């Protein structure tokens, strides 16, 4: 059995290689090659905490993965934020535990960052330069790292947060590696952005639909459980293209769910990211269109990133103990 | 964080103490004090394997537990049988992983054995002596150990299996510790038993309803997933008392489900074991009654046994590493 901790895992993930694996995972999902049972969920209302259990098996893989991710917003702020957890890798032929990847959320953060950047690359205008990041937590950082790794060095990042000082801190922290600055006026930033990435734990819309200019792409990664919401339902309704990681999930508790409950969109109004990546469906059709990617997170991503970690571990001579 | 392996865990569980914890867990469940989300389940049809994820939180406990149990019947027969898995203990206030109990199924086996014996003790005639165990796997052994630990040394165990040689092997293995013998004629054994415990992975009834004598108690622990069945639906219908660990679960995929689907019983025809243990409901009303306990396994048991292991570990001076 292999047991790895957060630091070991983070060192083993090379973003461009991991991006390929995550992209393949979305394609496999849309080809129907991944068994993805419903997500498990338990809440701890007294401390506003929760735990998700995502698990699944990709056809032909010798292993399956169970990913446990906790979110306890009341935790004291630490480097790793309020998330924690681990992934377990088990044999799909014997049930034996192959690996315990005690990542304390870093794998989830990285695969979510990569998914966001893959969706943006697939859907944003190809001349996009300015990426507005709404949020200042660990996921905001991962979105910047991933967008730069997947789309290139030409991007200019702007960071806005409810706390101006946290936005400034994040810009300072990443300023040496990327073109990033904090902004204080959200409306102005939304109006001028080519791409908007929302990465918050918000339960209500972060900005108004009418601030969003034609041609903008929005990637929303925060709504991973019932009750969470980052986008105005009018923006979801107004968008020319709505892309999701998994239709059943996004219509249940993603951004799409809020618009669907209000009757503004229906199930046939969303496309899966894998279909766009496979070119089985058309993505952006015009530079003036507004496009949205609603990513709630699927076990196929957790399977892919665990595979990346274990392959890298073994390639570096790591052994089972 | 504490990491324990199978051997350490088995050494830490003292059955009489664990029985008290499991009994309390059933009582807490029936008092509504345990948050038990639906069980997660994934199957691997090519090798007839599956994995259950049971998880929950007991009111007031600082931790919650996620229990992963795999069953791969095609595994080569080993000492541990075809089951595997682990329990994870996480903080209910921060989400941090407190302990990885890599029990390889031994905790599940032991808590299932204890649940069976607790149900038998609560429901069988007080003058019961002969306990027929149907099944020869690891769970059959646990049922014998637990019934002796919980009910006393006066019990005579008979073991029947589809394989007569496995039944003989189990009787030999346990013969030095308990009064146990293998039997070859199932009908005769069923007709004369005071208690029948079924502990198999069967998908069809193991014996006929009309073999069962008045006054018999039956504890069935094998039906833990859709498609599994040990008892004749006519026996379930005929029983004077039907007790379950969790009504929703047993009516969904336990022994009760098969009778319910055929319209032979309804939801109000089952009682929960916790209600009987709390004396909130009446158990056996007559020595001539047939009683059935249908145990599908609930996370409250997994929480209790994990707690037993960690308390014993700490009491013996074990530390977090």
Coordinates of C-alpha atoms in Angstrom, one line a residue:
Chain A
X1 CA 0.0 0.0 0.0
X2 CA 1.1 3.5 -0.8
X3 CA 0.5 6.3 1.7
X4 CA 1.4 9.9 0.6
X5 CA 0.9 13.2 2.4
X6 CA 0.0 16.6 1.1
X7 CA 3.5 17.8 0.4
X8 CA 4.5 14.7 -1.4
X9 CA 1.3 14.8 -3.5
X10 CA 1.7 18.5 -4.4
X11 CA 5.2 17.9 -5.5
X12 CA 4.1 15.0 -7.8
X13 CA 1.5 16.9 -9.8
X14 CA 2.9 18.6 -12.9
X15 CA 0.0 20.8 -14.1
X16 CA 0.3 20.4 -17.9
X17 CA 0.4 16.6 -17.6
X18 CA -2.5 16.7 -15.1
X19 CA -4.5 18.9 -17.4
X20 CA -4.3 16.3 -20.1
X21 CA -5.6 13.6 -17.7
X22 CA -8.4 15.9 -16.5
X23 CA -9.4 16.7 -20.1
X24 CA -9.5 13.0 -20.9
X25 CA -11.6 12.4 -17.9
X26 CA -14.3 14.7 -19.1
X27 CA -14.2 13.1 -22.5
X28 CA -14.5 9.6 -21.0
X29 CA -17.4 10.8 -18.9
X30 CA -19.3 12.1 -21.9
X31 CA -18.6 8.9 -23.8
X32 CA -20.3 7.0 -20.9
X33 CA -17.1 5.2 -19.9
X34 CA -17.2 6.3 -16.2
X35 CA -19.4 4.7 -13.5
X36 CA -20.3 7.8 -11.3
X37 CA -22.8 6.9 -8.5
X38 CA -24.6 9.8 -6.8
X39 CA -22.3 11.9 -4.6
X40 CA -22.5 11.2 -0.8
X41 CA -23.1 14.2 1.4
X42 CA -23.3 14.8 5.2
X43 CA -23.6 18.2 6.9
X44 CA -22.7 19.5 10.3
X45 CA -25.1 22.4 10.7
X46 CA -23.8 23.6 14.1
X47 CA -20.5 24.5 12.5
X48 CA -21.7 25.0 8.9
X49 CA -19.4 22.1 7.9
X50 CA -20.0 19.4 5.3
X51 CA -18.3 16.4 3.7
X52 CA -18.7 15.1 0.2
X53 CA -17.9 11.6 -0.9
X54 CA -17.3 11.3 -4.7
X55 CA -16.4 7.9 -6.1
X56 CA -16.4 6.1 -9.3
X57 CA -14.7 3.8 -11.7
X58 CA -13.4 4.5 -15.2
X59 CA -13.9 1.6 -17.6
X60 CA -10.8 -0.5 -18.1
X61 CA -8.8 1.0 -15.1
X62 CA -7.5 -1.5 -12.6
X63 CA -8.5 0.7 -9.7
X64 CA -11.4 2.8 -8.5
X65 CA -11.3 5.9 -6.4
X66 CA -13.2 7.2 -3.3
X67 CA -12.6 10.9 -2.7
X68 CA -13.5 12.5 0.6
X69 CA -13.5 16.3 0.8
X70 CA -14.6 18.3 3.9
X71 CA -15.4 22.0 4.1
X72 CA -15.6 23.7 7.4
X73 CA -15.7 27.5 6.8
X74 CA -15.4 28.2 10.5
X75 CA -11.9 26.7 10.7
X76 CA -9.2 29.2 11.6
X77 CA -7.7 30.4 8.3
X78 CA -4.7 28.3 7.5
X79 CA -2.5 28.0 4.5
X80 CA -4.7 25.1 3.3
X81 CA -7.9 27.0 3.9
X82 CA -11.0 25.4 5.2
X83 CA -10.9 22.2 3.1
X84 CA -9.5 18.8 4.1
X85 CA -9.8 15.2 3.1
X86 CA -8.2 12.4 1.2
X87 CA -8.5 10.0 -1.8
X88 CA -8.5 6.2 -1.5
X89 CA -7.5 4.1 -4.4
X90 CA -8.8 0.5 -4.3
X91 CA -8.4 -2.4 -6.7
X92 CA -11.4 -2.9 -9.0
X93 CA -10.7 -6.6 -9.1
X94 CA -10.0 -7.5 -5.4
X95 CA -11.2 -4.5 -3.4
X96 CA -7.9 -4.2 -1.6
X97 CA -6.8 -0.7 -0.8
X98 CA -3.9 0.3 -3.0
X99 CA -3.2 3.8 -1.9
X100 CA -4.2 6.4 0.7
X101 CA -3.6 9.9 -0.7
X102 CA -3.9 12.1 2.3
X103 CA -3.9 15.3 0.3
X104 CA -5.8 17.5 2.7
X105 CA -7.8 18.9 -0.2
X106 CA -4.8 19.8 -2.5
X107 CA -5.8 17.2 -5.2
X108 CA -9.4 18.5 -5.2
X109 CA -8.2 22.1 -5.4
X110 CA -5.8 21.3 -8.2
X111 CA -8.2 19.2 -10.3
X112 CA -10.9 21.9 -9.8
X113 CA -8.4 24.6 -11.0
X114 CA -7.5 22.5 -14.0
X115 CA -11.2 21.8 -14.9
X116 CA -11.9 25.6 -14.7
X117 CA -9.0 26.4 -17.1
X118 CA -9.9 23.6 -19.5
X119 CA -13.5 24.9 -19.7
X120 CA -12.2 28.5 -20.2
X121 CA -9.8 27.4 -22.9
X122 CA -12.6 25.5 -24.7
X123 CA -15.2 28.2 -24.5
X124 CA -13.7 31.7 -24.1
X125 CA -12.8 33.9 -27.1
X126 CA -9.4 32.9 -28.4
X127 CA -8.3 36.6 -28.1
X128 CA -9.1 36.6 -24.4
X129 CA -6.5 38.4 -22.3
X130 CA -8.1 39.7 -19.0
X131 CA -9.2 37.1 -16.6
X132 CA -11.2 38.3 -13.5
X133 CA -11.0 36.0 -10.6
X134 CA -13.8 36.5 -8.1
X135 CA -12.6 35.0 -4.8
X136 CA -9.4 35.0 -2.8
X137 CA -9.2 31.5 -1.2
X138 CA -7.0 28.5 -2.2
X139 CA -9.3 27.9 -5.2
X140 CA -8.7 31.4 -6.5
X141 CA -5.0 30.7 -6.5
X142 CA -5.4 27.3 -8.2
X143 CA -7.5 29.0 -11.0
X144 CA -4.7 31.5 -11.7
X145 CA -2.0 28.8 -11.7
X146 CA -4.1 26.5 -13.9
X147 CA -5.3 29.1 -16.4
X148 CA -1.6 30.2 -16.8
X149 CA -0.4 26.6 -17.2
X150 CA -3.2 25.6 -19.7
X151 CA -3.7 28.8 -21.7
X152 CA -0.3 30.5 -21.5
X153 CA 1.6 33.4 -20.1
X154 CA -0.2 36.1 -22.0
X155 CA -3.1 36.3 -19.6
X156 CA -3.6 39.3 -17.2
X157 CA -5.3 38.3 -14.0
X158 CA -7.5 40.6 -11.8
X159 CA -8.5 39.5 -8.4
X160 CA -11.6 40.8 -6.5
X161 CA -12.7 39.7 -3.1
X162 CA -15.2 40.8 -0.5
X163 CA -12.1 41.5 1.5
X164 CA -9.9 44.0 -0.4
X165 CA -6.9 43.0 1.8
X166 CA -7.2 39.3 1.0
X167 CA -7.4 40.2 -2.7
X168 CA -4.2 42.3 -2.3
X169 CA -2.5 39.5 -0.4
X170 CA -3.3 37.0 -3.2
X171 CA -2.0 39.4 -5.9
X172 CA 1.2 39.9 -3.9
X173 CA 1.7 36.2 -3.3
X174 CA 1.4 35.3 -7.0
X175 CA 2.7 38.6 -8.5
X176 CA 6.2 37.1 -9.0
X177 CA 4.9 34.3 -11.2
X178 CA 2.0 35.8 -13.1
X179 CA 0.6 39.1 -14.3
X180 CA -1.9 39.6 -11.5
X181 CA -3.3 42.6 -9.7
X182 CA -6.1 43.2 -7.2
X183 CA -9.1 45.3 -8.2
X184 CA -11.6 47.1 -5.9
X185 CA -14.5 47.9 -8.2
X186 CA -16.3 44.7 -9.1
X187 CA -18.7 46.2 -11.6
X188 CA -15.9 47.8 -13.6
X189 CA -13.9 44.7 -13.6
X190 CA -16.9 42.5 -14.6
X191 CA -17.7 44.9 -17.5
X192 CA -14.2 44.8 -18.9
X193 CA -13.2 41.2 -18.4
X194 CA -12.8 38.7 -21.2
X195 CA -13.1 35.8 -18.8
X196 CA -14.7 35.8 -15.3
X197 CA -13.9 32.9 -13.0
X198 CA -16.0 32.6 -9.8
X199 CA -14.4 30.6 -7.0
X200 CA -16.2 31.3 -3.8
X201 CA -18.5 29.6 -1.3
X202 CA -21.2 32.1 -2.0
X203 CA -24.9 31.4 -1.5
X204 CA -26.1 34.3 -3.6
X205 CA -25.1 35.9 -6.9
X206 CA -21.8 37.7 -6.8
X207 CA -22.6 40.3 -9.6
X208 CA -25.5 41.5 -11.7
X209 CA -26.2 40.0 -15.1
X210 CA -26.4 43.4 -16.8
X211 CA -22.7 44.1 -15.9
X212 CA -21.6 41.3 -18.1
X213 CA -20.5 42.4 -21.6
X214 CA -21.2 40.5 -24.8
X215 CA -18.4 38.1 -25.6
X216 CA -17.6 37.3 -22.0
X217 CA -17.0 33.7 -20.8
X218 CA -17.8 32.8 -17.2
X219 CA -16.4 29.7 -15.4
X220 CA -18.2 29.1 -12.1
X221 CA -16.7 26.5 -9.8
X222 CA -18.1 27.4 -6.4
X223 CA -21.6 25.8 -6.4
X224 CA -20.7 22.2 -5.3
X225 CA -23.6 21.6 -2.9
X226 CA -27.3 22.6 -2.5
X227 CA -27.7 26.2 -1.4
X228 CA -24.6 27.5 -3.1
X229 CA -24.9 30.0 -5.9
X230 CA -22.5 32.5 -7.6
X231 CA -24.3 33.6 -10.7
X232 CA -27.4 35.6 -11.3
X233 CA -30.1 33.4 -12.7
X234 CA -30.8 36.1 -15.3
X235 CA -27.2 35.7 -16.5
X236 CA -27.7 31.9 -16.8
X237 CA -30.9 32.5 -18.7
X238 CA -29.3 35.1 -21.0
X239 CA -26.2 33.1 -21.8
X240 CA -25.9 31.9 -25.4
X241 CA -24.2 28.7 -24.3
X242 CA -24.3 26.8 -21.0
X243 CA -21.8 24.0 -20.4
X244 CA -21.7 21.7 -17.4
X245 CA -19.4 19.0 -16.1
X246 CA -22.3 16.6 -15.4
X247 CA -25.8 17.6 -16.4
X248 CA -27.6 15.6 -13.6
X249 CA -25.4 17.2 -11.0
X250 CA -25.5 20.8 -12.3
X251 CA -29.3 20.7 -12.7
X252 CA -29.5 19.3 -9.2
X253 CA -27.3 21.7 -7.2
X254 CA -25.1 23.8 -9.6
X255 CA -25.7 27.2 -11.1
X256 CA -28.0 25.6 -13.6
X257 CA -30.3 24.3 -10.8
X258 CA -31.4 27.8 -9.7
X259 CA -32.4 28.9 -13.2
X260 CA -34.0 25.5 -13.8
X261 CA -36.1 25.7 -10.6
X262 CA -37.4 29.1 -11.8
X263 CA -38.3 27.6 -15.2
X264 CA -35.7 29.9 -17.0
X265 CA -33.9 26.9 -18.5
X266 CA -34.5 23.2 -19.0
X267 CA -32.4 20.1 -19.2
X268 CA -31.9 20.4 -22.9
X269 CA -30.4 23.9 -22.5
X270 CA -27.1 22.6 -21.2
X271 CA -24.2 20.8 -22.9
X272 CA -21.6 18.6 -21.2
X273 CA -18.0 19.8 -21.3
X274 CA -16.8 16.4 -22.5
X275 CA -19.1 16.7 -25.6
X276 CA -17.5 20.1 -26.5
X277 CA -14.0 18.7 -25.9
X278 CA -14.8 15.7 -28.1
X279 CA -16.3 18.1 -30.7
X280 CA -19.5 16.1 -30.5
X281 CA -21.2 19.4 -29.7
X282 CA -20.4 22.9 -30.8
X283 CA -18.9 25.3 -28.3
X284 CA -18.8 29.1 -28.8
X285 CA -20.4 30.1 -32.1
X286 CA -19.7 33.8 -32.1
X287 CA -17.2 36.2 -30.5
X288 CA -20.2 38.2 -29.2
X289 CA -21.8 35.3 -27.3
X290 CA -21.9 35.0 -23.6
X291 CA -20.8 31.5 -22.5
X292 CA -21.0 29.9 -19.1
X293 CA -19.2 26.8 -17.7
X294 CA -20.9 25.5 -14.5
X295 CA -18.5 23.0 -12.8
X296 CA -19.8 21.1 -9.7
X297 CA -16.9 18.6 -9.7
X298 CA -17.1 15.0 -10.6
X299 CA -15.4 11.8 -9.5
X300 CA -13.9 11.3 -13.0
X301 CA -11.6 14.3 -12.1
X302 CA -10.7 12.7 -8.8
X303 CA -9.9 9.4 -10.5
X304 CA -7.7 11.2 -13.1
X305 CA -5.7 13.2 -10.6
X306 CA -5.1 10.2 -8.3
X307 CA -3.8 8.4 -11.4
X308 CA -1.5 11.3 -12.2
X309 CA -0.1 11.2 -8.6
X310 CA 0.4 7.4 -8.5
X311 CA 2.0 7.3 -12.0
X312 CA 4.4 10.1 -11.0
X313 CA 5.2 8.4 -7.7
X314 CA 6.1 5.2 -9.5
X315 CA 7.9 6.9 -12.3
X316 CA 10.2 8.5 -9.6
X317 CA 10.9 5.0 -8.2
X318 CA 8.4 5.2 -5.4
X319 CA 7.3 1.8 -4.0
X320 CA 4.4 0.2 -2.2
X321 CA 5.1 -0.2 1.5
Chain B
X1 CA -3.3 11.1 13.0
X2 CA -3.7 7.5 14.0
X3 CA -3.1 4.7 11.5
X4 CA -3.9 1.1 12.7
X5 CA -3.8 -2.1 10.7
X6 CA -5.9 -5.2 10.9
X7 CA -3.9 -7.1 13.5
X8 CA -3.7 -4.0 15.9
X9 CA -7.5 -3.4 15.5
X10 CA -8.5 -7.0 16.2
X11 CA -6.3 -7.0 19.3
X12 CA -8.0 -3.8 20.6
X13 CA -11.6 -5.1 20.4
X14 CA -12.8 -6.8 23.6
X15 CA -16.2 -8.3 22.5
X16 CA -18.2 -7.7 25.7
X17 CA -17.3 -4.0 25.8
X18 CA -17.9 -3.7 22.1
X19 CA -21.3 -5.3 22.5
X20 CA -22.3 -2.6 24.9
X21 CA -21.2 0.1 22.4
X22 CA -23.2 -1.6 19.5
X23 CA -26.3 -2.0 21.7
X24 CA -26.1 1.7 22.5
X25 CA -25.7 2.5 18.8
X26 CA -29.0 0.8 18.0
X27 CA -30.7 2.7 20.8
X28 CA -29.3 6.0 19.7
X29 CA -30.4 5.2 16.1
X30 CA -34.0 4.6 17.2
X31 CA -33.9 7.7 19.4
X32 CA -33.1 9.7 16.2
X33 CA -29.7 10.7 17.4
X34 CA -27.7 9.5 14.5
X35 CA -27.4 11.2 11.1
X36 CA -27.3 8.3 8.7
X37 CA -27.3 9.4 5.0
X38 CA -28.1 6.8 2.3
X39 CA -25.5 4.1 1.8
X40 CA -23.2 4.6 -1.1
X41 CA -22.7 1.6 -3.5
X42 CA -20.7 0.8 -6.6
X43 CA -20.6 -2.5 -8.4
X44 CA -18.0 -4.2 -10.6
X45 CA -20.1 -6.7 -12.5
X46 CA -17.2 -8.3 -14.4
X47 CA -15.9 -9.8 -11.2
X48 CA -19.2 -9.7 -9.2
X49 CA -17.5 -7.3 -6.8
X50 CA -19.0 -4.4 -4.9
X51 CA -18.2 -1.6 -2.5
X52 CA -20.4 -0.1 0.2
X53 CA -19.8 3.3 1.8
X54 CA -21.6 3.8 5.1
X55 CA -21.1 7.0 6.9
X56 CA -22.8 9.0 9.6
X57 CA -22.5 11.1 12.7
X58 CA -23.8 10.4 16.2
X59 CA -25.2 13.5 18.0
X60 CA -22.6 15.0 20.4
X61 CA -19.7 12.9 19.2
X62 CA -16.6 14.9 18.2
X63 CA -15.9 12.7 15.2
X64 CA -17.8 11.2 12.3
X65 CA -17.0 8.0 10.5
X66 CA -16.8 6.9 6.9
X67 CA -16.7 3.1 6.5
X68 CA -15.7 1.5 3.2
X69 CA -16.3 -2.2 2.8
X70 CA -15.6 -4.2 -0.4
X71 CA -16.8 -7.7 -1.3
X72 CA -15.2 -9.6 -4.1
X73 CA -16.4 -13.2 -4.0
X74 CA -14.0 -14.2 -6.8
X75 CA -10.9 -13.4 -4.6
X76 CA -8.9 -16.5 -3.8
X77 CA -10.0 -17.7 -0.4
X78 CA -7.8 -16.2 2.2
X79 CA -7.9 -16.0 6.0
X80 CA -9.8 -12.7 5.7
X81 CA -12.2 -14.0 3.2
X82 CA -13.5 -11.9 0.3
X83 CA -14.1 -8.7 2.2
X84 CA -11.7 -5.7 2.6
X85 CA -11.8 -2.0 3.4
X86 CA -11.2 0.5 6.1
X87 CA -12.9 3.1 8.4
X88 CA -11.9 6.8 8.4
X89 CA -12.6 8.9 11.5
X90 CA -12.8 12.6 10.8
X91 CA -13.4 15.6 13.1
X92 CA -17.0 16.8 13.1
X93 CA -15.8 20.3 13.9
X94 CA -12.8 20.8 11.5
X95 CA -13.1 18.0 8.9
X96 CA -9.5 16.9 9.6
X97 CA -8.8 13.1 9.4
X98 CA -8.2 11.8 12.9
X99 CA -7.7 8.1 12.2
X100 CA -7.3 5.6 9.4
X101 CA -8.4 2.2 10.6
X102 CA -7.3 -0.1 7.9
X103 CA -9.2 -3.1 9.2
X104 CA -9.5 -5.1 6.0
X105 CA -13.1 -5.8 7.0
X106 CA -12.4 -7.1 10.5
X107 CA -14.4 -4.3 12.2
X108 CA -17.3 -4.8 9.9
X109 CA -17.2 -8.5 10.6
X110 CA -17.0 -8.0 14.3
X111 CA -19.8 -5.4 14.5
X112 CA -22.0 -7.5 12.3
X113 CA -21.4 -10.5 14.6
X114 CA -22.2 -8.5 17.6
X115 CA -25.4 -7.1 16.1
X116 CA -26.5 -10.6 15.3
X117 CA -26.0 -11.8 18.9
X118 CA -27.6 -8.7 20.4
X119 CA -30.7 -9.3 18.2
X120 CA -30.8 -13.0 19.1
X121 CA -30.4 -12.2 22.8
X122 CA -33.2 -9.7 22.6
X123 CA -35.6 -11.9 20.6
X124 CA -34.9 -15.6 21.1
X125 CA -36.6 -17.7 23.8
X126 CA -34.6 -17.3 27.0
X127 CA -34.2 -21.1 27.2
X128 CA -32.6 -21.3 23.8
X129 CA -29.7 -23.7 23.6
X130 CA -29.1 -24.8 20.0
X131 CA -27.9 -22.2 17.6
X132 CA -27.8 -23.3 13.9
X133 CA -25.3 -21.2 11.9
X134 CA -26.0 -21.3 8.1
X135 CA -22.8 -20.3 6.4
X136 CA -19.1 -21.1 6.8
X137 CA -17.3 -17.9 6.0
X138 CA -15.6 -15.3 8.3
X139 CA -19.0 -14.0 9.3
X140 CA -20.2 -17.4 10.4
X141 CA -17.2 -17.5 12.8
X142 CA -17.9 -14.0 14.1
X143 CA -21.5 -15.0 14.8
X144 CA -20.4 -18.0 16.9
X145 CA -17.8 -15.9 18.8
X146 CA -20.3 -13.0 19.4
X147 CA -23.2 -15.2 20.5
X148 CA -21.0 -17.0 23.0
X149 CA -19.6 -13.6 24.3
X150 CA -23.0 -12.0 24.6
X151 CA -25.3 -14.9 25.6
X152 CA -22.9 -17.2 27.5
X153 CA -21.2 -20.5 27.3
X154 CA -24.3 -22.7 27.5
X155 CA -25.0 -22.4 23.7
X156 CA -24.5 -25.4 21.4
X157 CA -23.6 -24.3 17.9
X158 CA -24.3 -26.3 14.8
X159 CA -22.8 -25.3 11.5
X160 CA -24.2 -26.1 8.0
X161 CA -22.7 -25.0 4.7
X162 CA -23.2 -25.8 1.1
X163 CA -19.7 -27.2 1.4
X164 CA -19.7 -29.9 4.1
X165 CA -15.9 -29.8 4.3
X166 CA -15.9 -26.0 5.0
X167 CA -18.5 -26.6 7.7
X168 CA -16.3 -29.3 9.2
X169 CA -13.3 -27.0 9.0
X170 CA -15.0 -24.2 10.9
X171 CA -16.3 -26.6 13.6
X172 CA -12.7 -27.9 14.0
X173 CA -11.2 -24.5 14.1
X174 CA -13.6 -23.3 16.9
X175 CA -14.1 -26.6 18.7
X176 CA -11.5 -25.8 21.3
X177 CA -13.3 -22.6 22.4
X178 CA -17.0 -23.4 21.9
X179 CA -19.4 -26.3 21.8
X180 CA -19.7 -26.5 18.0
X181 CA -20.2 -29.3 15.5
X182 CA -21.0 -29.4 11.8
X183 CA -24.2 -30.9 10.5
X184 CA -25.0 -32.3 7.1
X185 CA -28.8 -32.4 7.0
X186 CA -30.1 -28.8 6.9
X187 CA -33.8 -29.7 7.2
X188 CA -33.3 -31.7 10.4
X189 CA -31.1 -28.9 11.8
X190 CA -33.6 -26.2 11.0
X191 CA -36.5 -28.2 12.5
X192 CA -34.7 -28.7 15.8
X193 CA -32.8 -25.3 16.2
X194 CA -33.9 -22.8 18.9
X195 CA -32.0 -20.1 17.0
X196 CA -31.0 -19.9 13.3
X197 CA -28.4 -17.4 12.2
X198 CA -27.9 -17.0 8.4
X199 CA -24.6 -15.5 7.4
X200 CA -24.1 -16.1 3.7
X201 CA -23.9 -14.1 0.5
X202 CA -26.9 -16.0 -0.9
X203 CA -29.3 -14.6 -3.5
X204 CA -32.1 -17.1 -2.8
X205 CA -33.8 -18.6 0.2
X206 CA -31.5 -21.1 2.1
X207 CA -34.4 -23.2 3.6
X208 CA -38.1 -23.7 3.4
X209 CA -40.5 -21.8 5.7
X210 CA -42.3 -25.0 6.7
X211 CA -39.1 -26.5 8.1
X212 CA -39.0 -23.8 10.8
X213 CA -40.6 -24.9 14.1
X214 CA -42.8 -22.7 16.4
X215 CA -40.7 -20.8 18.9
X216 CA -37.7 -20.4 16.6
X217 CA -35.8 -17.1 16.3
X218 CA -34.0 -16.3 13.1
X219 CA -31.2 -13.7 12.7
X220 CA -30.4 -13.0 9.1
X221 CA -27.3 -10.9 8.4
X222 CA -26.4 -11.7 4.8
X223 CA -28.7 -9.4 2.8
X224 CA -26.7 -6.2 2.7
X225 CA -27.3 -5.2 -1.0
X226 CA -30.0 -5.4 -3.6
X227 CA -30.4 -9.0 -5.0
X228 CA -29.3 -10.8 -1.9
X229 CA -31.8 -13.0 0.0
X230 CA -31.4 -15.7 2.7
X231 CA -35.0 -16.2 3.9
X232 CA -38.1 -17.6 2.3
X233 CA -40.7 -14.8 1.8
X234 CA -43.3 -17.1 3.3
X235 CA -41.2 -17.3 6.5
X236 CA -41.0 -13.6 6.6
X237 CA -44.8 -13.3 6.1
X238 CA -45.5 -16.1 8.7
X239 CA -43.3 -14.7 11.4
X240 CA -45.0 -13.3 14.5
X241 CA -42.4 -10.5 14.9
X242 CA -40.1 -8.9 12.3
X243 CA -37.3 -6.7 13.7
X244 CA -34.9 -4.7 11.6
X245 CA -31.8 -2.6 12.2
X246 CA -33.1 0.3 10.0
X247 CA -36.6 0.1 8.5
X248 CA -35.8 2.1 5.4
X249 CA -32.8 0.0 4.5
X250 CA -34.4 -3.4 5.3
X251 CA -37.5 -2.6 3.3
X252 CA -35.2 -1.4 0.4
X253 CA -32.8 -4.3 0.2
X254 CA -33.0 -6.6 3.2
X255 CA -35.0 -9.7 3.8
X256 CA -38.1 -7.5 4.4
X257 CA -37.8 -6.0 0.9
X258 CA -38.6 -9.3 -0.9
X259 CA -41.8 -9.9 1.2
X260 CA -42.7 -6.2 0.8
X261 CA -42.4 -6.2 -3.0
X262 CA -44.7 -9.2 -3.1
X263 CA -47.2 -7.4 -0.9
X264 CA -46.9 -9.9 1.9
X265 CA -45.8 -7.3 4.5
X266 CA -45.9 -3.5 4.7
X267 CA -43.8 -0.9 6.4
X268 CA -45.8 -1.0 9.7
X269 CA -45.1 -4.7 10.0
X270 CA -41.5 -4.2 11.1
X271 CA -40.0 -2.9 14.3
X272 CA -36.6 -1.4 14.8
X273 CA -34.1 -3.3 17.0
X274 CA -33.3 -0.1 19.0
X275 CA -37.0 0.2 19.9
X276 CA -37.0 -3.3 21.3
X277 CA -33.7 -2.7 23.2
X278 CA -35.1 0.6 24.6
X279 CA -38.3 -1.3 25.6
X280 CA -40.2 1.3 23.6
X281 CA -41.7 -1.7 21.7
X282 CA -42.4 -5.2 22.8
X283 CA -40.2 -8.0 21.5
X284 CA -41.2 -11.7 21.7
X285 CA -44.7 -12.1 23.2
X286 CA -44.9 -15.9 23.4
X287 CA -42.5 -18.9 23.6
X288 CA -44.3 -20.3 20.5
X289 CA -43.8 -17.3 18.3
X290 CA -41.4 -17.2 15.3
X291 CA -39.3 -14.1 15.4
X292 CA -37.0 -12.7 12.7
X293 CA -34.2 -10.1 12.9
X294 CA -33.2 -8.7 9.5
X295 CA -29.8 -6.9 9.8
X296 CA -28.5 -5.0 6.8
X297 CA -25.8 -3.1 8.7
X298 CA -25.9 0.6 9.6
X299 CA -23.2 3.2 10.0
X300 CA -24.2 3.6 13.7
X301 CA -22.5 0.3 14.2
X302 CA -19.4 1.4 12.3
X303 CA -19.2 4.6 14.4
X304 CA -19.5 2.6 17.6
X305 CA -16.8 0.0 16.7
X306 CA -14.4 2.7 15.6
X307 CA -15.0 4.5 18.9
X308 CA -14.3 1.2 20.7
X309 CA -11.0 0.8 18.8
X310 CA -9.8 4.3 19.4
X311 CA -10.7 4.4 23.1
X312 CA -8.9 1.1 23.6
X313 CA -5.9 2.4 21.7
X314 CA -5.7 5.5 23.8
X315 CA -6.3 3.6 27.0
X316 CA -3.3 1.5 26.3
X317 CA -1.2 4.6 25.8
X318 CA -1.4 4.7 22.0
X319 CA -0.6 8.2 20.5
X320 CA -1.4 10.2 17.5
X321 CA 1.5 10.2 15.0

